Coordinates of C-alpha atoms and ligand atoms in Angstrom, one line a residue:
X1 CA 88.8 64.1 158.1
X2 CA 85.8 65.3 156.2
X3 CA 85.2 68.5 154.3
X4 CA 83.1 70.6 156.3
X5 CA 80.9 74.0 156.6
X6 CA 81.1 75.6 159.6
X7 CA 77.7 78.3 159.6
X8 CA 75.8 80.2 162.4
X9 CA 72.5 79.4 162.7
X10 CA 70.9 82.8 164.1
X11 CA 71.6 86.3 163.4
X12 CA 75.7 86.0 163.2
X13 CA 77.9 86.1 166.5
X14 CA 77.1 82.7 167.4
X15 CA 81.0 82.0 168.7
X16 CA 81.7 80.5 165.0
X17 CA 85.3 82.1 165.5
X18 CA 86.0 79.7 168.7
X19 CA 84.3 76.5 167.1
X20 CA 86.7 76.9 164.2
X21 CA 89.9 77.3 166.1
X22 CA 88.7 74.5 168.3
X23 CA 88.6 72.4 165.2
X24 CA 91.3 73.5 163.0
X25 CA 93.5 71.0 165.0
X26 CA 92.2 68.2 162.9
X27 CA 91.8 70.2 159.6
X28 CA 94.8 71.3 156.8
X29 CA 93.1 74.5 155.1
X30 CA 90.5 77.1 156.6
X31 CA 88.4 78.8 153.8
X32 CA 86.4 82.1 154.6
X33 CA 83.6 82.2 151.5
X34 CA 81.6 85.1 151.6
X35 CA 81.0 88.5 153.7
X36 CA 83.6 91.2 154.4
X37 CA 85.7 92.9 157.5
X38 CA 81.8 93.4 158.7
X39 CA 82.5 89.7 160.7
X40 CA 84.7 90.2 163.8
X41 CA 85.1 86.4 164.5
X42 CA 87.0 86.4 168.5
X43 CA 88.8 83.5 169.5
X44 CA 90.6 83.3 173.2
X45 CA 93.8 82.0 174.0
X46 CA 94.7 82.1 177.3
X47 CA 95.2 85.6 178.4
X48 CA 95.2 86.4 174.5
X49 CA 92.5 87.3 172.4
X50 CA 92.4 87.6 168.8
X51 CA 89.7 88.9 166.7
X52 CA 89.3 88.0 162.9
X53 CA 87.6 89.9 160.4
X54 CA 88.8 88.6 157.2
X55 CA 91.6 86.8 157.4
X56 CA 90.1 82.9 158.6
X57 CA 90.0 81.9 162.3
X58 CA 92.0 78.6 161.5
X59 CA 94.8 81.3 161.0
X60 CA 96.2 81.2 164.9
X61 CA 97.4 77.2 163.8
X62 CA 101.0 78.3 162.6
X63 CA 100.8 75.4 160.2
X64 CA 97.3 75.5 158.5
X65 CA 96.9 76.9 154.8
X66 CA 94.3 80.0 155.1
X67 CA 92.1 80.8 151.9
X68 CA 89.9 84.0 151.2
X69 CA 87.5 82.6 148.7
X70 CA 86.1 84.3 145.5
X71 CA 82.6 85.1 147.5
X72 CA 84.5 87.1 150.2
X73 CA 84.6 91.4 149.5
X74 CA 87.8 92.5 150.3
X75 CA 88.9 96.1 151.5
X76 CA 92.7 96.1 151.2
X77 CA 93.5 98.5 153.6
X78 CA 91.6 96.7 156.5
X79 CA 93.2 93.3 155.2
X80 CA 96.6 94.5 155.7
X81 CA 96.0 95.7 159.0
X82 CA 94.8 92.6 159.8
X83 CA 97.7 91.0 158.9
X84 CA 100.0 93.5 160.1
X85 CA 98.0 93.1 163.6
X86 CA 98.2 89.5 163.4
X87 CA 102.0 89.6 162.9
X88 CA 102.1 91.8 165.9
X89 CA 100.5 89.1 168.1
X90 CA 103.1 86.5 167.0
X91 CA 101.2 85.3 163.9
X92 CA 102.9 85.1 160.7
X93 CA 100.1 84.5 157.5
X94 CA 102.4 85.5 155.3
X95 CA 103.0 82.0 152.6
X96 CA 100.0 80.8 153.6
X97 CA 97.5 82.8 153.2
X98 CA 96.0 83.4 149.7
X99 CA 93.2 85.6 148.4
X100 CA 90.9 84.7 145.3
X101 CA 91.8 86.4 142.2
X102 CA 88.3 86.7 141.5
X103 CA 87.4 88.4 145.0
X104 CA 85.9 91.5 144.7
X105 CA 87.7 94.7 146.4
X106 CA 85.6 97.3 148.4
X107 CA 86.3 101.2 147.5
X108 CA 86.2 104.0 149.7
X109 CA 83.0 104.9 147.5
X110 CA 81.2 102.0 148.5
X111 CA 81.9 102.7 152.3
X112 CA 80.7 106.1 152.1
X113 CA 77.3 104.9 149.8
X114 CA 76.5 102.2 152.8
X115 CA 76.7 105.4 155.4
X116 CA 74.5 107.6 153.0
X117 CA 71.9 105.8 152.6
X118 CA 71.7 104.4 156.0
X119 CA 71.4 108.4 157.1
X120 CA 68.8 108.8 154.0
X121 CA 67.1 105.6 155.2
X122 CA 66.6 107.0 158.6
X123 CA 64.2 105.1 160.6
X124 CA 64.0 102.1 157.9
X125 CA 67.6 101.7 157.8
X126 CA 69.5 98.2 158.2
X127 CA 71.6 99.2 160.7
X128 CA 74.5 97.9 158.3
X129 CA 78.6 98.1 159.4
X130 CA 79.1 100.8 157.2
X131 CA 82.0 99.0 155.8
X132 CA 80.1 98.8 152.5
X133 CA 79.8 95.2 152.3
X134 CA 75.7 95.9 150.6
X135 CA 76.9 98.5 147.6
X136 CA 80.5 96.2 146.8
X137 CA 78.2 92.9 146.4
X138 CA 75.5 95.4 144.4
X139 CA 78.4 96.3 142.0
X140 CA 79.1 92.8 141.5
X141 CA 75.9 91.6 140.5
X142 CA 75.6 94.9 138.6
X143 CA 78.9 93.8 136.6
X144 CA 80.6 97.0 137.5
X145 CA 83.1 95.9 140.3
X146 CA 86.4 95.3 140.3
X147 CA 88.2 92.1 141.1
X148 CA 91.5 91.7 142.7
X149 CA 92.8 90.4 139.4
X150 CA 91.5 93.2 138.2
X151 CA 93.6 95.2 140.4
X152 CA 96.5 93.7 139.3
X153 CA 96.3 94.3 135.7
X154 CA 97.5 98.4 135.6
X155 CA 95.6 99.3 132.2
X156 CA 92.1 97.3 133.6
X157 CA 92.3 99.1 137.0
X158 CA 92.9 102.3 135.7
X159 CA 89.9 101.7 133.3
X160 CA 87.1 100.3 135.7
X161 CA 88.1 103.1 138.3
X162 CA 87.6 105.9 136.0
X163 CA 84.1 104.3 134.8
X164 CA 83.1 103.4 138.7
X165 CA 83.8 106.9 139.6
X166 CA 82.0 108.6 137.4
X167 CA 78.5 106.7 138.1
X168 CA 79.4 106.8 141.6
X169 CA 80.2 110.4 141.9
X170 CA 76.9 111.5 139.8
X171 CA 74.6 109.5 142.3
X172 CA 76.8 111.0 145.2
X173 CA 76.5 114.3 144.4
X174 CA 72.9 114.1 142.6
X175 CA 71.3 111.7 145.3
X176 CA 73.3 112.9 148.7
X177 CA 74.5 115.7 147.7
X178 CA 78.1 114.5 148.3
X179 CA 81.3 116.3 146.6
X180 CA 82.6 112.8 145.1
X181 CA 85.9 111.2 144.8
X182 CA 88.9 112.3 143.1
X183 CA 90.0 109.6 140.7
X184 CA 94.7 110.0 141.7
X185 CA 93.7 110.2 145.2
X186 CA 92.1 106.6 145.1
X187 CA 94.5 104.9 142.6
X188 CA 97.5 106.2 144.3
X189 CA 96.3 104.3 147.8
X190 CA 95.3 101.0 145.6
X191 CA 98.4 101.0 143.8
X192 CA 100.1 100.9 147.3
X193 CA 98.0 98.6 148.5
X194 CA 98.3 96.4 144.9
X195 CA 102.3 96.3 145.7
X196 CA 101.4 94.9 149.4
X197 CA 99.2 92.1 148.5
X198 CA 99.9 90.9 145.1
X199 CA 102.0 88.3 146.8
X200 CA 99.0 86.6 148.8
X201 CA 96.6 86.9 145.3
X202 CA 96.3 83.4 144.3
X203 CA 93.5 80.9 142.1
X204 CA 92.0 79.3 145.1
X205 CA 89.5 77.6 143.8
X206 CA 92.6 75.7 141.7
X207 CA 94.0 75.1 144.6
X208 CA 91.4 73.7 146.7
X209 CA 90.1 71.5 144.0
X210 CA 93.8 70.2 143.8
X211 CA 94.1 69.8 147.8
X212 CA 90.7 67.8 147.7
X213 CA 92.1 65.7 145.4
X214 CA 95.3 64.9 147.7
X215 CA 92.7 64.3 150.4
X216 CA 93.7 67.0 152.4
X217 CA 90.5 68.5 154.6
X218 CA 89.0 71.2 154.7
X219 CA 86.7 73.5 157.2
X220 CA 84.5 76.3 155.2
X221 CA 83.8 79.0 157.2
X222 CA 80.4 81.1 157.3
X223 CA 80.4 84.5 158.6
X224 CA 77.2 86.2 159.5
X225 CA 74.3 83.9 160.4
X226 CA 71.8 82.0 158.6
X227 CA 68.6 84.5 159.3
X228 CA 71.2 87.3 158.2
X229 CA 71.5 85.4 154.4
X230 CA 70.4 87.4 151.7
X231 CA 68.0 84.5 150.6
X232 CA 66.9 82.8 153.9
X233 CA 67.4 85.4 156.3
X234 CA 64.8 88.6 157.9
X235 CA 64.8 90.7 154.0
X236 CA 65.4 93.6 153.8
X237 CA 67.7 93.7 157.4
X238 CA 70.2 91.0 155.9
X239 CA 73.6 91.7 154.9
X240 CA 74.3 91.1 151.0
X241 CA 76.2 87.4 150.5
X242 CA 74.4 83.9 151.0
X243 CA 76.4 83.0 154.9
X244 CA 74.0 79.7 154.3
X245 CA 75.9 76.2 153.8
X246 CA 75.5 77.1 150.1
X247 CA 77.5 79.4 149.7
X248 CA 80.8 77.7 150.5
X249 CA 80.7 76.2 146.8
X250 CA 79.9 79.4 145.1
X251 CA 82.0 81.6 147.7
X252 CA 84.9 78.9 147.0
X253 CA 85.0 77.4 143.6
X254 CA 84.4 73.9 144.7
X255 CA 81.5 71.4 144.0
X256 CA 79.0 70.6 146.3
X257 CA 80.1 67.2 145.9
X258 CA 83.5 68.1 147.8
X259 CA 81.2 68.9 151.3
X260 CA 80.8 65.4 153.9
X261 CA 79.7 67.3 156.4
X262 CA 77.8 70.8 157.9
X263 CA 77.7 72.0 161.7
X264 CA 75.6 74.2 162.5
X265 CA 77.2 77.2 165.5
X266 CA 74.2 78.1 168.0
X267 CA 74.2 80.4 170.8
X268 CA 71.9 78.9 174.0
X269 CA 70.1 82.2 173.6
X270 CA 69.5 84.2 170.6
X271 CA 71.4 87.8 169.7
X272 CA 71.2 90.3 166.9
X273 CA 72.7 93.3 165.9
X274 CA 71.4 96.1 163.9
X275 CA 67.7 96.5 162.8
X276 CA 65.2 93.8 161.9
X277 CA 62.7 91.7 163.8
X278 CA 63.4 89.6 166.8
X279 CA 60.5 87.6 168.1
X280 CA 62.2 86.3 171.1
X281 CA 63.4 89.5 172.2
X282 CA 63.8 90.4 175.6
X283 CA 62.5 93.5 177.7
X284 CA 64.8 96.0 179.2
X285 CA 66.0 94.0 182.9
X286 CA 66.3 90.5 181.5
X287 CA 68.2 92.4 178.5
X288 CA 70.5 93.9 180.3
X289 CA 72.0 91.0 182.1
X290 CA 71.9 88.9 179.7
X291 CA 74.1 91.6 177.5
X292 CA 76.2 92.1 180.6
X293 CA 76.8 88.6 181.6
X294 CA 77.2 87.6 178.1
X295 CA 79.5 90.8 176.8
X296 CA 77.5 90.8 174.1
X297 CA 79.1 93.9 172.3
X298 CA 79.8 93.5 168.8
X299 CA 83.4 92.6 167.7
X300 CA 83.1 95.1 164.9
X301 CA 81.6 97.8 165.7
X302 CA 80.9 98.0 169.4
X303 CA 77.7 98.2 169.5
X304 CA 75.3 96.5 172.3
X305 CA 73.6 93.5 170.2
X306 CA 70.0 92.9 171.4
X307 CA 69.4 89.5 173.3
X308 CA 66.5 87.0 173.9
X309 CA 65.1 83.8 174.5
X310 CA 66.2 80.6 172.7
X311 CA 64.2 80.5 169.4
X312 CA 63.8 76.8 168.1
X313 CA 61.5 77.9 165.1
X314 CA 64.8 80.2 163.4
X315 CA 67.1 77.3 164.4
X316 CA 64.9 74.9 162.5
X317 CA 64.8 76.8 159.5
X318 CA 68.9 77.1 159.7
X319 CA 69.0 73.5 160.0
X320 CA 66.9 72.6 156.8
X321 CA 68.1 75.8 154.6
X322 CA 71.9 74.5 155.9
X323 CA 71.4 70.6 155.7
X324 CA 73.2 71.0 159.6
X325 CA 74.0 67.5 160.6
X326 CA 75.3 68.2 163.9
X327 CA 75.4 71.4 166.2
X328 CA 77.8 72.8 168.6
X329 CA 76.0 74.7 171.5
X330 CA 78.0 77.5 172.6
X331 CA 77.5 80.8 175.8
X332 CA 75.4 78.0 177.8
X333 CA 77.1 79.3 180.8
X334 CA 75.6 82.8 179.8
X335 CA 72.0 81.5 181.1
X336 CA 73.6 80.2 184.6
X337 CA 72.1 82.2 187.2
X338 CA 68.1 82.2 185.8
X339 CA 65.4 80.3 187.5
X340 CA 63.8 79.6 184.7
X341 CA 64.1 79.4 180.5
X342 CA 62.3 80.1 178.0
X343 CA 62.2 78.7 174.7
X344 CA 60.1 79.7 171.5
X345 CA 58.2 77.1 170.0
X346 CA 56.4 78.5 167.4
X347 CA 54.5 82.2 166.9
X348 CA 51.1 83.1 166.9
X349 CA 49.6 86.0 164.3
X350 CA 45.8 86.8 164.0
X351 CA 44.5 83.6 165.6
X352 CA 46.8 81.3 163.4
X353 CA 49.8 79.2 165.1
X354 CA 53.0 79.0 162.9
X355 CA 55.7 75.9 163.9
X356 CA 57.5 76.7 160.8
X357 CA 59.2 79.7 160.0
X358 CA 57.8 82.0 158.0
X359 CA 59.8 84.8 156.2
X360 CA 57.0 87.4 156.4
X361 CA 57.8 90.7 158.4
X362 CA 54.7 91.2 159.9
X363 CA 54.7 87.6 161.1
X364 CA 58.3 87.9 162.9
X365 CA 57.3 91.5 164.0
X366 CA 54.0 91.4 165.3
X367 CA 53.6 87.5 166.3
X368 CA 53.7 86.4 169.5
X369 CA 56.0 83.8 170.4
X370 CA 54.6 80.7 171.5
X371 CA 56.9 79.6 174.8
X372 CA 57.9 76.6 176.6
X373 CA 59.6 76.9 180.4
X374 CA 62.4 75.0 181.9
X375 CA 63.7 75.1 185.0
X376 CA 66.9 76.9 185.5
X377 CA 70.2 75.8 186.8
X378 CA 71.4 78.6 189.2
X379 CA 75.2 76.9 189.5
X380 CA 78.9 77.8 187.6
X381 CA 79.2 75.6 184.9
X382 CA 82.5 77.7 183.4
X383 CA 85.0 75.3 185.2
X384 CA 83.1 72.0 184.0
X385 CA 85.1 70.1 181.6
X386 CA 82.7 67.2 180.7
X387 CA 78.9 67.0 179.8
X388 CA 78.4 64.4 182.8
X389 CA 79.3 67.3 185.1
X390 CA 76.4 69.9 184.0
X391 CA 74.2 70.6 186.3
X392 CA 70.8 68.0 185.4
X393 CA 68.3 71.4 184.7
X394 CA 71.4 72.6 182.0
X395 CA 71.4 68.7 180.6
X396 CA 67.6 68.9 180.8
X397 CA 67.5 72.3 178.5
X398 CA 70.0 71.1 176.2
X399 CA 68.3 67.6 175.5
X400 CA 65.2 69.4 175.4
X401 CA 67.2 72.0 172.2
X402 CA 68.1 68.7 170.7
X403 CA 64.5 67.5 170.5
X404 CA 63.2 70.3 168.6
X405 CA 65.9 70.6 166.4
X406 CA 66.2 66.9 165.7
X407 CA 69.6 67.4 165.3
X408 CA 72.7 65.9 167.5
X409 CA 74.2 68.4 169.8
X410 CA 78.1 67.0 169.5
X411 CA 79.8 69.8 171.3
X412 CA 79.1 72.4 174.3
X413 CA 81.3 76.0 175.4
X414 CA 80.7 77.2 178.1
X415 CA 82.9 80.0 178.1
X416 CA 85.6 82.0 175.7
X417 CA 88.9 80.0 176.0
X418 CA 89.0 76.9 173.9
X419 CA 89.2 74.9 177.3
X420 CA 86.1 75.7 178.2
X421 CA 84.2 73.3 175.7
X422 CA 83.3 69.6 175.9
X423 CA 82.0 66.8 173.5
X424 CA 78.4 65.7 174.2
Ligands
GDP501 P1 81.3 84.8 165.8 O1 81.1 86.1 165.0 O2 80.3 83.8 165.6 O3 82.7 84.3 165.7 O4 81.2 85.2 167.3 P2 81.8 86.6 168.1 O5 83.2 86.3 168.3 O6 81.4 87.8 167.4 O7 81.0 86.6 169.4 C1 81.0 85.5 170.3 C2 81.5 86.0 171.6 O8 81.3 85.1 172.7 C3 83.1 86.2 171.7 O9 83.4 87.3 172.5 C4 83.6 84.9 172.2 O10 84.8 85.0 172.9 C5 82.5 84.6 173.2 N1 82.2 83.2 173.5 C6 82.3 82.1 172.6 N2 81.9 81.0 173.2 C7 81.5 81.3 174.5 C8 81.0 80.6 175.6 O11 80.7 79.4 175.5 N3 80.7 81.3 176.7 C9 81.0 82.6 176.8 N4 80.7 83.2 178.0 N5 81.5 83.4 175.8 C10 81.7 82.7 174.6
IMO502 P1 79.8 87.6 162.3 O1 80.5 86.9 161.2 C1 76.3 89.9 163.5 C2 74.6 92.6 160.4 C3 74.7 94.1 160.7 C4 73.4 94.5 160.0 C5 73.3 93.6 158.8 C6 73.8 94.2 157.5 O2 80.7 88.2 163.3 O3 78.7 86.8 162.9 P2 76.3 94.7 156.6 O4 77.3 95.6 157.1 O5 76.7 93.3 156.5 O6 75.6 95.2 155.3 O7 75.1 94.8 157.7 O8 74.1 92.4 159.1 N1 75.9 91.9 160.5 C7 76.3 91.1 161.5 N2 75.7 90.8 162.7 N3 77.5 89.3 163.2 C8 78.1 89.6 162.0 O9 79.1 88.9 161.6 C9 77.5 90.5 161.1 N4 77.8 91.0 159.9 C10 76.8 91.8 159.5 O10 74.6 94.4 162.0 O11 72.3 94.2 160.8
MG503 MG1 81.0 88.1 165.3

């Protein structure tokens, strides 16, 4: 099988968790390459359902090797839950699942700067997890964070802690007026933590580079979404890692030369969670059945994620900034019971037309989308188990997503369980 990069081409939830389970079957090792526990990747067995947050969504195949890569940010506490969670559900990861010594670790400080300045913020704020994915990458890039192998090494931990609190609690106190963190309080709970997971600390890229070479396959998987990238996505209202195809080799520790192939996740709508623009937004009724019929809560947090129509100018700009070769359509059966779909074009701003994306705020806040219609469906298509059974409007509305993206549409869900998808 072919290496391959698994992203979401919108604003994150795309179903990514389900695609990957779905192909795991064919794959040996599942690599997760950048973001934190602020993904909640759900996959459906059955009556089972399993939600992922860092540990990889190839993890529920008993036999596949699961990586954490170098570009992921790790909070150990929530890690080990996870696992601990997993193992309660009848899944083992233990001996085969490995963490990047050079991932970075998220502290208790960096949870509680995400939530402070979000308050500070007020109306301008993100909207972020609060699971302080932004202020671990900003330590990172600042060269103040800490590594797991950093972790491991007593005298190095002790050292980076002590200089990390100190700046931290200054700006806490000075900036938010917070009382700061006491330095035994935190080292105790890492140093527990340390004794839990040195076992699964690992040099993945080592190890990848090693299982590419005994042409064993690989799936890399994105969290977030493409428009949520810190480079490509809607700046500022991004999260903090690069979730584009890119970021597998940085966020992994192999070459780019290692990658065959990358499919691109889309939802037959569009969703987003948190602040941001959202040309393709809907108004309050269409909103609310669309949320309803499509439980479109967040896995994380909870929180109602906003919904629209299908915008073909943000999917084009995930297919070029990805190189997507081939998509997987997923939540068609969300859009069953409409008479009729929309789908964006291109926007319009002071008397000018834009087909191609344009990563300017005003554009994407104040432009108006440009819309095509197609006639609805109005029939189940959960049950249907092949792409010759869809109703003609659904084949009509897909063809027509294919057009405009000029990309082959190679698989279709249309619902949770990994049943309920179809090759095209
Ligand atoms: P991810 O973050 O991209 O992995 O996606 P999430 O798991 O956050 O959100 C996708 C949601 O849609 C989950 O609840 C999935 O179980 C569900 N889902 C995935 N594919 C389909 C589908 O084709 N139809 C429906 N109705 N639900 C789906
Ligand atoms: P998966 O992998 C949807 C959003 C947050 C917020 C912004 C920044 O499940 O698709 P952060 O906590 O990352 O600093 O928040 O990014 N966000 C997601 N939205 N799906 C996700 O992950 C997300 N991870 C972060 O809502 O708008
Ligand atoms: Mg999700």
């Amino acid at each position: 099988m072919p290496n391959i990069v698994v992203v979401g081409a919108q604003w994150g939830d795309e179903g990514k968790g389900k695609v990957i389970d779905l192909l795991m079957r064919d794959y040996d090792y599942v690599v997760r390459y950048q973001g934190g526990n602020n993904a909640g990747h759900t996959v459906v067995i059955g009556e089972e359902k399993f939600i992922l947050h860092l540990v990889p969504s190839g993890v529920l195949h008993k036999d596949k090797i699961c990586v954490i890569g170098n570009g992921v940010v790790i909070d150990p506490r929530a890690l080990l839950e996870e696992i601990a969670l997993l193992k309660r559900q009848g899944i083992k990861a233990e001996g085969r699942l490995f963490i990047s010594e050079e991932a970075h670790v998220i502290f208790p400080y960096h949870k509680t700067i995400d939530d402070l300045k979000e308050v500070k913020q007020g109306c301008g704020k993100i909207g972020t997890t609060k699971k302080g994915i932004g202020p671990c990458y900003a330590d990172k890039v600042a060269r103040s964070g800490i590594r797991m192998i950093d972790l491991l090494n007593d005298r190095i931990f002790r050292e980076r802690l002590k200089q990390n609190l100190d700046e931290k609690n200054t700006i806490l106190k000075t900036l938010y007026g917070f009382k700061g963190f006491d330095f035994d309080e935190i080292y105790t709970a890492y140093a527990g933590y340390r004794a839990r997971i040195r076992n699964y600390v690992a040099d993945t890229s080592l190890m990848l580079n090693e299982a590419i070479r005994k042409k064993k396959s690989i799936i890399f998987e994105g969290a977030q979404g493409t428009l949520l990238d810190v480079d490509f996505g809607t700046y500022p209202f991004v999260t903090s890692s690069n979730a584009t195809a890119g970021g597998a080799c940085i966020g992994s520790g192999i070459g780019p030369t290692a990658i065959d192939k990358v499919v691109g996740v889309v939802k037959a709508y569009t969703t987003r969670v948190g602040e941001g623009p959202f040309p393709t937004e809907f108004s309050d009724t269409l909103m609310e059945k669309i949320r309803k019929k499509g439980k479109e809560f967040g896995a994380t947090t909870g929180r109602p994620r906003r919904c629209g129509w299908f915008d073909a100018v943000l999917v084009n700009h995930a297919v070029r900034v990805n190189g997507i070769n081939e998509v997987v359509i997923t939540k068609l059966d969300v859009l069953n019971d409409l008479d009729r779909i929309k789908i964006c074009v291109a926007y319009k701003y002071k008397g000018k037309t834009y087909k191609n994306f344009k990563n300017d705020v005003d554009i994407l806040s104040l432009g108006e989308p440009v819309y095509e219609e197609v006639p609805g469906w109005i029939e189940d298509t959960t049950r249907i188990m092949s792409y010759a059974k869809l109703p003609s409007n659904a084949k009509r509305y897909l063809k027509r997503i294919q057009e405009l993206l000029k990309t082959r549409i190679v698989l279709v869900s249309v619902g949770s369980d990994r049943k309920q998808t179809f090759a095209r």
